[in-house]
Coordinates of N, CA and C and ligand atoms in Angstrom, one line a residue:
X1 N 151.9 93.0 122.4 CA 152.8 92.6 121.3 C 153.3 93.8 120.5
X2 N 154.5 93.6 120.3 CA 155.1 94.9 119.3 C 154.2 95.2 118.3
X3 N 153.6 94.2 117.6 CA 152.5 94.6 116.4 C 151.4 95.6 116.7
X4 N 151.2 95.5 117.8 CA 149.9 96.2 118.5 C 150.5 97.4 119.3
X5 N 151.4 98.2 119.1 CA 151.9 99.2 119.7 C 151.5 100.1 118.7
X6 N 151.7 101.4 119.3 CA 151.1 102.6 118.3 C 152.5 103.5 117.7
X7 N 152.2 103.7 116.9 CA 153.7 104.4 116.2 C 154.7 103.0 115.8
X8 N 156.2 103.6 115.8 CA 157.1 102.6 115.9 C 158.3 103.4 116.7
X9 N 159.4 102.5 117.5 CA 160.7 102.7 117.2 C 161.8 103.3 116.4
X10 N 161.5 103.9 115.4 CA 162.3 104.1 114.5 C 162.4 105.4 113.9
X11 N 161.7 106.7 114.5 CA 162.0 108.0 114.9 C 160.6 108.5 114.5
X12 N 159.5 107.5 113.6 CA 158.4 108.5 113.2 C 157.2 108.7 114.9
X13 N 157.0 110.0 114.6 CA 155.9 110.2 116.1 C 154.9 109.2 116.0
X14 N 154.8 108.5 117.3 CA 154.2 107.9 117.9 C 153.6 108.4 118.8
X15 N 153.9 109.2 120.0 CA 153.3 109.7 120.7 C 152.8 111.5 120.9
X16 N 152.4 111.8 121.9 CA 151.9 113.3 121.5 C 152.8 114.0 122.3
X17 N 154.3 113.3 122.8 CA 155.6 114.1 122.9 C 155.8 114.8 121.7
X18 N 155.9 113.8 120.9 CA 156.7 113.9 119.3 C 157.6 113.0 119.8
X19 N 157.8 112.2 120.5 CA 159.1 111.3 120.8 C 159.1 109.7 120.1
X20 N 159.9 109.4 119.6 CA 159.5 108.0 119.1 C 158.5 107.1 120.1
X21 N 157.3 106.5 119.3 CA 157.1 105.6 120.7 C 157.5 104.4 121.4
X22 N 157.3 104.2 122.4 CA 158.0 103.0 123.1 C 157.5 101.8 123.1
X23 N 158.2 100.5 122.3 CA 157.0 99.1 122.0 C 156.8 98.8 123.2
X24 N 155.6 98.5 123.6 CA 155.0 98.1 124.9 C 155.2 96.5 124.4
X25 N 156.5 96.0 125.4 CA 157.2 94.6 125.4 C 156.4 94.3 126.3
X26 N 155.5 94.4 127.3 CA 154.8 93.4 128.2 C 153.4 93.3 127.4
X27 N 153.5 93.5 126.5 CA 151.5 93.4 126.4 C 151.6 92.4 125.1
X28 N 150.7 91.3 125.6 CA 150.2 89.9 124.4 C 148.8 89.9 124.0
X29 N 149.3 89.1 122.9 CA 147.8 88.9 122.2 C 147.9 87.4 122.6
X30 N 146.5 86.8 123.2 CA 146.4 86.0 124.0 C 144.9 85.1 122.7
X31 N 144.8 84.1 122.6 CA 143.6 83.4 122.3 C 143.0 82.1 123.0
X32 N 141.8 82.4 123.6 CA 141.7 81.7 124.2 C 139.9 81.1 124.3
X33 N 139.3 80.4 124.8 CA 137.5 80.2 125.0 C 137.3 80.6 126.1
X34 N 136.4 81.1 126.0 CA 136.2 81.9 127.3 C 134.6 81.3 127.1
X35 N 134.0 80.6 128.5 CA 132.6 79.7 128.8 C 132.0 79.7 126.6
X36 N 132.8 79.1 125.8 CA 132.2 78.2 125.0 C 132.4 79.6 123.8
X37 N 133.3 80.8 123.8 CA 133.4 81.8 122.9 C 134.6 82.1 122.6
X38 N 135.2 81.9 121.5 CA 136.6 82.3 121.2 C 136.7 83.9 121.8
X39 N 137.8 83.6 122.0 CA 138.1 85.1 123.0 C 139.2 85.9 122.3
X40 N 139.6 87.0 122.4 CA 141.4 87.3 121.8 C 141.9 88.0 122.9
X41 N 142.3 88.0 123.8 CA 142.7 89.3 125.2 C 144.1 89.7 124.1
X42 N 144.2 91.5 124.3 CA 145.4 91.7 124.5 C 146.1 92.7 125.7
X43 N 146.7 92.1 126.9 CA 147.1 92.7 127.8 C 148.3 92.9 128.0
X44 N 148.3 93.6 128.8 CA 150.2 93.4 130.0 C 149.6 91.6 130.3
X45 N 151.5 91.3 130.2 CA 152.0 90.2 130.1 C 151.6 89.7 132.3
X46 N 151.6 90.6 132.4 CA 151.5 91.1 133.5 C 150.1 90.9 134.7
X47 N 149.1 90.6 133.7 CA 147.6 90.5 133.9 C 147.4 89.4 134.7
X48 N 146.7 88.8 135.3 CA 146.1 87.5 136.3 C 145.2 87.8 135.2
X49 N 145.2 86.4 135.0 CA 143.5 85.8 134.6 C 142.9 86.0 135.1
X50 N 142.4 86.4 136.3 CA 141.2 87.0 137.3 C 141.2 88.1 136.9
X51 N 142.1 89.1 136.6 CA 141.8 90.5 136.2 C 141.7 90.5 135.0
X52 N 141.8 89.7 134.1 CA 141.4 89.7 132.8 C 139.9 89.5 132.6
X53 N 139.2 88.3 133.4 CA 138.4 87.9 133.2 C 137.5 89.2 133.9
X54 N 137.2 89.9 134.7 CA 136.6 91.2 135.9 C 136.6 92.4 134.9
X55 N 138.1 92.5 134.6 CA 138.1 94.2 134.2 C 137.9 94.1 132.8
X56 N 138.9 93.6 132.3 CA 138.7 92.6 130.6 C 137.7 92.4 129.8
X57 N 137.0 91.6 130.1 CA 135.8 90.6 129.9 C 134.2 91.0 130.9
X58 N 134.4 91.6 131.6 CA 133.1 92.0 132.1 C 132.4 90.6 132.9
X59 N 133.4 90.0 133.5 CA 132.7 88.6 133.9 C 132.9 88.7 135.8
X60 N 132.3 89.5 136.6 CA 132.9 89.9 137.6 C 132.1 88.8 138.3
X61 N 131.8 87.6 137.9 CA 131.2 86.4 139.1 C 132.2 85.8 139.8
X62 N 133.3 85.8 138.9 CA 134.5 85.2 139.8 C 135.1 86.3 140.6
X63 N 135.2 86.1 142.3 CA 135.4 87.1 142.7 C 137.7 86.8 143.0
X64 N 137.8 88.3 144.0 CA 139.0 88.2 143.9 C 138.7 88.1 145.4
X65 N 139.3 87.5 146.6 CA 139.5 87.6 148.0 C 140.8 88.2 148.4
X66 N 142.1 86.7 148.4 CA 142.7 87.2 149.0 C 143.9 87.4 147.6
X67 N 143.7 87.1 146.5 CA 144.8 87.7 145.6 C 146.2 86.7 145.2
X68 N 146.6 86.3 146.3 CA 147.4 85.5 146.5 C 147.4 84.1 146.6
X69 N 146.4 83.5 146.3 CA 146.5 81.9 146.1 C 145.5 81.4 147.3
X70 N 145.2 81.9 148.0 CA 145.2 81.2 149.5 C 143.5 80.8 150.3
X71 N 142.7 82.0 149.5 CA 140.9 81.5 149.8 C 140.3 81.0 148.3
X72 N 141.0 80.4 147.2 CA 139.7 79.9 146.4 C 138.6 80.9 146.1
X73 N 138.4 82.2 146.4 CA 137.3 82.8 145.8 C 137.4 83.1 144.0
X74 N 138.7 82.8 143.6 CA 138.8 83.6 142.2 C 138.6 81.8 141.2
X75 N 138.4 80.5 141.8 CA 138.8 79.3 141.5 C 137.5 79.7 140.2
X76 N 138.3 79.0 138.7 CA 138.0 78.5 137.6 C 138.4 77.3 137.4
X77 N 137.8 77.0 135.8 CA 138.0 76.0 135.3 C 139.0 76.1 134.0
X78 N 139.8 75.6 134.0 CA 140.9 75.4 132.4 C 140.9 74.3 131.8
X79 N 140.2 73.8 130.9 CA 140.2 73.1 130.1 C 139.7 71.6 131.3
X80 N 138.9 72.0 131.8 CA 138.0 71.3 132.7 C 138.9 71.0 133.8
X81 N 139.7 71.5 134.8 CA 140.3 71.6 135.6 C 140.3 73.1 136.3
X82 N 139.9 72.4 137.8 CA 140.2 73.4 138.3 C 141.7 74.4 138.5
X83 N 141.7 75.9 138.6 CA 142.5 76.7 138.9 C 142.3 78.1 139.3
X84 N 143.9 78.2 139.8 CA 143.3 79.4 141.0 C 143.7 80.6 139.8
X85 N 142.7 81.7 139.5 CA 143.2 82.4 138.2 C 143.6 83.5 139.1
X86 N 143.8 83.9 140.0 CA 145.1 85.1 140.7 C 146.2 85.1 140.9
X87 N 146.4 83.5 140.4 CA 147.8 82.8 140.5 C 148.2 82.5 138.9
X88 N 147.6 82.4 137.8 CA 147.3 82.1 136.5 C 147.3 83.8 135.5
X89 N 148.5 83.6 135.3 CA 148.8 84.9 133.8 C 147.6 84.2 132.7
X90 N 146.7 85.5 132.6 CA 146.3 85.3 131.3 C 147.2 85.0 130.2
X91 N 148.6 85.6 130.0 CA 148.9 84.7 129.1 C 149.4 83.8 128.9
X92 N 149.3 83.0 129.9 CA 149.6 81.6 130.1 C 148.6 81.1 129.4
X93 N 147.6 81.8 129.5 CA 146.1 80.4 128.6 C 146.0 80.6 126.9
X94 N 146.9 80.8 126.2 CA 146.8 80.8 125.1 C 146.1 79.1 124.7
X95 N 145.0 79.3 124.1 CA 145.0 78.1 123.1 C 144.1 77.1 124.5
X96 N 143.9 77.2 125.3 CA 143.4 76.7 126.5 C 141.7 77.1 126.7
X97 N 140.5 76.3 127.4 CA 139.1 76.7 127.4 C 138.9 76.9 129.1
X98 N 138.3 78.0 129.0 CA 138.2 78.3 130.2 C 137.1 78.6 130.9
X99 N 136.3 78.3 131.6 CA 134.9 78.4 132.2 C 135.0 78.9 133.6
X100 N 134.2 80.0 133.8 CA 133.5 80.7 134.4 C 132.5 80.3 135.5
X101 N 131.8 80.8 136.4 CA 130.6 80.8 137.0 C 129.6 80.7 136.2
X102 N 129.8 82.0 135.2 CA 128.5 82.4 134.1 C 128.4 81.6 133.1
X103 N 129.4 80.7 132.9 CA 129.3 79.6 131.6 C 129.3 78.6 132.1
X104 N 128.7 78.1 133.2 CA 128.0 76.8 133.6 C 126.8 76.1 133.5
X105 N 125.9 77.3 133.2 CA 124.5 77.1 133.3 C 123.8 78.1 132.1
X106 N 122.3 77.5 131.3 CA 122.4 78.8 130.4 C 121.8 80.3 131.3
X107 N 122.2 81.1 130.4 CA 121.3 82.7 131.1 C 120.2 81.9 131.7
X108 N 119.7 82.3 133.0 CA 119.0 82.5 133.3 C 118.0 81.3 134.1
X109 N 119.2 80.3 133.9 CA 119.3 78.8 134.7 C 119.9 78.8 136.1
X110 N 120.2 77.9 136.5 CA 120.9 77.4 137.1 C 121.7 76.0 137.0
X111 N 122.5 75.8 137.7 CA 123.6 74.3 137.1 C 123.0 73.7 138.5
X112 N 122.8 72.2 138.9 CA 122.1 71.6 139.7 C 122.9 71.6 140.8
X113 N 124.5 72.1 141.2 CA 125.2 72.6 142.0 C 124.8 73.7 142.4
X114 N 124.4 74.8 142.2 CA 123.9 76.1 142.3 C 122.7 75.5 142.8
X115 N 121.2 74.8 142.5 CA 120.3 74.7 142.3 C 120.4 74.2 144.4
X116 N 121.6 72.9 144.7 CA 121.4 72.3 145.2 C 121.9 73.2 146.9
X117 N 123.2 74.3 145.9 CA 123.8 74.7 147.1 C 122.3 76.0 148.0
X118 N 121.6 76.2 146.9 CA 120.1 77.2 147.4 C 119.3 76.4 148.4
X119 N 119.1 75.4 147.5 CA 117.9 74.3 148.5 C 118.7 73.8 149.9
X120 N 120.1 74.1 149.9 CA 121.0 73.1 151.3 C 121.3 74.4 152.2
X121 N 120.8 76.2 151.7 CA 121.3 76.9 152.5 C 122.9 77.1 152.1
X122 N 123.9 76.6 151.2 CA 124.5 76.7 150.9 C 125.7 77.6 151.5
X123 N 125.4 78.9 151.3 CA 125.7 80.0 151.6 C 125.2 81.3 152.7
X124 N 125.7 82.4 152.8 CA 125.3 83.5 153.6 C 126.0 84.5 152.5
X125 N 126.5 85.2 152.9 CA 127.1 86.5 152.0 C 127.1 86.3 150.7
X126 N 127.5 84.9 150.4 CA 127.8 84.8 148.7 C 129.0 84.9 148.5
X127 N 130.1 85.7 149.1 CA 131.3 86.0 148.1 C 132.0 84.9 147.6
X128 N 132.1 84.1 148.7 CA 133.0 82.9 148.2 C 132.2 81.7 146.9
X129 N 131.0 81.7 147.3 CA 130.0 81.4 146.5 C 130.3 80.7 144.9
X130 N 131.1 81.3 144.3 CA 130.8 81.1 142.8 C 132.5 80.0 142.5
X131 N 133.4 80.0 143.6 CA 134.6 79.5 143.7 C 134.1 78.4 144.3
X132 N 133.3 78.7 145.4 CA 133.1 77.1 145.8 C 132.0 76.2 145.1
X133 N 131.4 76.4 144.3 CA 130.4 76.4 142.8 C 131.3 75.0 142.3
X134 N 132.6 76.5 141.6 CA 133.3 75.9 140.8 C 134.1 74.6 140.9
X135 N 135.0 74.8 142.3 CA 135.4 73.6 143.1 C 135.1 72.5 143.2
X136 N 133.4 72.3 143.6 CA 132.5 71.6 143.8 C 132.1 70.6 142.6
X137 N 132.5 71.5 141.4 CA 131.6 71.2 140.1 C 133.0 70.0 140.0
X138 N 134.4 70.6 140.0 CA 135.3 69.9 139.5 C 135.5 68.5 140.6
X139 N 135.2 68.6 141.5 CA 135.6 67.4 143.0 C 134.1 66.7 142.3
X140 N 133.8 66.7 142.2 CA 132.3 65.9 141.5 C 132.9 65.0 140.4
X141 N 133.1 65.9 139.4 CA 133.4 65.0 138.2 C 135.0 64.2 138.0
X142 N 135.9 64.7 139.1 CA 136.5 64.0 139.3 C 136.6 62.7 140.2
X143 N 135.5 62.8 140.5 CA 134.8 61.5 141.2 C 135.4 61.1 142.9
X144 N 135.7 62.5 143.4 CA 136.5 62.8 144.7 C 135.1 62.9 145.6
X145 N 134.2 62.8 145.5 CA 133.2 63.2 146.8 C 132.2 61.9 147.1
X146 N 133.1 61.1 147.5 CA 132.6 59.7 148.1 C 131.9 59.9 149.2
X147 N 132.4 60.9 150.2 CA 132.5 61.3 151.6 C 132.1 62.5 151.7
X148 N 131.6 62.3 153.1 CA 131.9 63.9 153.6 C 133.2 64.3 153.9
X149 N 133.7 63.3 154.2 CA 135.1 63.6 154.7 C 136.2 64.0 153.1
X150 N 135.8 63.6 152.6 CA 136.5 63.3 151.3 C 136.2 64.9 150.3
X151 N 135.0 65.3 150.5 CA 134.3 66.2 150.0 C 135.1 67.8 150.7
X152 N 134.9 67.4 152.1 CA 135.4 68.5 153.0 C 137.2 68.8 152.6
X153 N 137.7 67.5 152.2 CA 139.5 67.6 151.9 C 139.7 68.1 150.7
X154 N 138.7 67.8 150.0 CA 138.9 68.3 148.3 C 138.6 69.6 148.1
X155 N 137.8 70.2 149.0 CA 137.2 71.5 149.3 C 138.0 72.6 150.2
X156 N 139.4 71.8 150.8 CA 139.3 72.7 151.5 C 140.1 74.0 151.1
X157 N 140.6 73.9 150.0 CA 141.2 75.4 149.2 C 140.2 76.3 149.3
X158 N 139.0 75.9 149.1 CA 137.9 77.1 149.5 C 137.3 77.8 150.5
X159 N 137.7 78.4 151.1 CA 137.7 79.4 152.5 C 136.1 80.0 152.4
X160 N 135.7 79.7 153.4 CA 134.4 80.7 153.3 C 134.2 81.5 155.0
X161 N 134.2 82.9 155.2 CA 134.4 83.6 156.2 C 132.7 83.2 157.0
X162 N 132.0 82.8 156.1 CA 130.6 83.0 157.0 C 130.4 81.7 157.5
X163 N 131.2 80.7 157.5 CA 131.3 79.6 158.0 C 130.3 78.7 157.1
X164 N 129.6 78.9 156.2 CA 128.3 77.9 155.2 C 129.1 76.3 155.2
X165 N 130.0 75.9 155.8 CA 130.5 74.5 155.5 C 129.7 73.5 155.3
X166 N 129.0 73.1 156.3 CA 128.1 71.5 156.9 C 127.1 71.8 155.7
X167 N 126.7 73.3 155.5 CA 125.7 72.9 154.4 C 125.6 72.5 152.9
X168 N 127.4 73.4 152.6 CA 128.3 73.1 151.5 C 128.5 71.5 151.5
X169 N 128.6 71.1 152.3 CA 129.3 69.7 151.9 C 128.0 68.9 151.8
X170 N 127.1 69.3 152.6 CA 125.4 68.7 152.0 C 125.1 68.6 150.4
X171 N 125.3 69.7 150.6 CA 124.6 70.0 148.8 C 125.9 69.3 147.6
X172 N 126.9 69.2 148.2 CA 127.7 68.7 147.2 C 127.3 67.1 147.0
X173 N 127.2 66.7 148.8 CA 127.0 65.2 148.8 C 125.6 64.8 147.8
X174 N 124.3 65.7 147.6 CA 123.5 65.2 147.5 C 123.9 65.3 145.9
X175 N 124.5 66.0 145.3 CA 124.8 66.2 143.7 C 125.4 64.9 143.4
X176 N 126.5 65.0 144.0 CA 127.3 63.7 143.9 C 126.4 62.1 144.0
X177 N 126.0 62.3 144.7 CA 124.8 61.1 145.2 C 123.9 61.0 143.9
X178 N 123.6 61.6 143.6 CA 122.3 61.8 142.6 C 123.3 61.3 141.4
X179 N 124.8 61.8 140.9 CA 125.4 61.9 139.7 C 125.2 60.3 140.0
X180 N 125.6 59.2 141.1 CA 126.1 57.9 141.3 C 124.6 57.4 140.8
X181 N 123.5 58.2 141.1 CA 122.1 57.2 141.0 C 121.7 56.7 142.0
X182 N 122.5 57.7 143.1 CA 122.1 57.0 144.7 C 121.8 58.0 145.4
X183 N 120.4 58.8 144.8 CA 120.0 59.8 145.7 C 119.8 59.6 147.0
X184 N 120.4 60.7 148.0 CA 120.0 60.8 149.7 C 119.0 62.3 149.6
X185 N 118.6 62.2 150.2 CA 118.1 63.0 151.0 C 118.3 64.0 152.2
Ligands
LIG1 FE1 142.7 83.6 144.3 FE2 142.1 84.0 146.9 S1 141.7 85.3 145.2 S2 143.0 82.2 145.9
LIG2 FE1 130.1 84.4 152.9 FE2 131.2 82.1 152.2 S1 129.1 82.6 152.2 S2 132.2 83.9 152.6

C-alpha cells in the first residue's frame, strides 16, 4: 500500500539513488486469521496465499506441488472451506479465517484424521499428506463420505504420486464412520 512505501513521490529522497522513491502500487496490507490468530500480511498484490503462508508466516506444512491448481498438495481451509491457496491471492483473504495443517490439532497433538490416516498406513512420502488431511477434514464435515466411492470423488483433487489411495479412503471412511456413530473397523 502507498502508506507503507518508504520516502514519497514528491521529490524528497527516498532511496539511496537520491531519486524520488517509487510507491510500490502492488503491495497490500491484508488482515486476516491465520489457524485462530489475527494476522496483518503486507505483500505484493501479487503473492499466492501458499507463498504467503511458507515464506511469510513460517507455516511450511502446506506444501507447494504443482503450483498451478492441479495436485491438491497446497489445499487449505477459508473460513471452513476448502481451497486451493496457489490459486488464492493472499489478498483476496482480507477479513476471511483461514486454517492450516498446524491449526488443526493443538501443538503436539494430533486431529483424529491425522491419528486415523497413521493407524490406516495412510501415506508413504508424506508430501501430499497435509492437503489430503485437509480435504478429508472438509469432505467429512460436509457430510460427502457416505462411500468409498463417494469419498474417492470428493478426494479426487488430491493427487498423491506414491499411490497411498485404498488406505486414504480407509482412514477417511473409518473417521467418517465413527463422526455418524457407526464405527467399522
Ligand atoms: Fe496447489 Fe498443486 S500446489 S494444486
Ligand atoms: Fe507420497 Fe502421497 S504419500 S505423494
Amino acid at each position: 500500500m502507498a502508506e507503507q512505501m518508504s520516502g514519497d513521490a514528491s521529490g524528497s529522497p527516498g532511496s539511496p539513488t537520491g531519486r524520488p522513491a517509487v510507491p510500490d502500487l502492488f503491495e497490500a496490507v491484508t488482515r486476516l486469521v491465520v489457524n485462530g490468530r489475527p494476522t496483518v500480511l503486507s505483500v505484493d498484490t501479487r503473492v499466492t496465499l501458499l507463498d504467503a503462508l511458507r515464506d511469510h508466516l513460517g507455516l511450511v506444512g502446506t506444501k507447494k506441488g504443482c503450483d498451478q491448481g492441479a495436485c491438491g498438495a497446497c489445499t487449505v481451509h477459508m473460513n471452513g472451506k476448502r481451497v486451493l491457496s496457489c490459486l488464492t491471492l493472499a489478498a483476496q483473504c482480507e477479513g476471511h479465517v483461514v486454517t492450516t495443517i498446524e491449526g488443526i490439532a493443538p501443538p503436539g497433538a494430533m486431529h483424529p484424521v491425522q491419528e486415523a490416516f497413521v493407524e490406516r498406513d495412510g501415506f508413504q512420502c508424506g508430501f501430499c499428506t497435509p492437503g489430503q488431511v485437509m480435504s478429508a477434514l472438509a469432505l467429512i464435515d460436509e457430510g460427502r463420505a457416505g462411500s468409498d466411492d463417494d469419498i474417492r470423488e470428493f478426494m479426487s483433487g488430491n493427487l498423491c504420486r506414491c499411490g497411498a489411495y485404498p488406505n486414504m479412503v480407509a482412514a477417511i471412511r473409518e473417521v467418517a464412520s465413527e463422526r455418524m456413530g457407526d464405527a467399522v473397523l
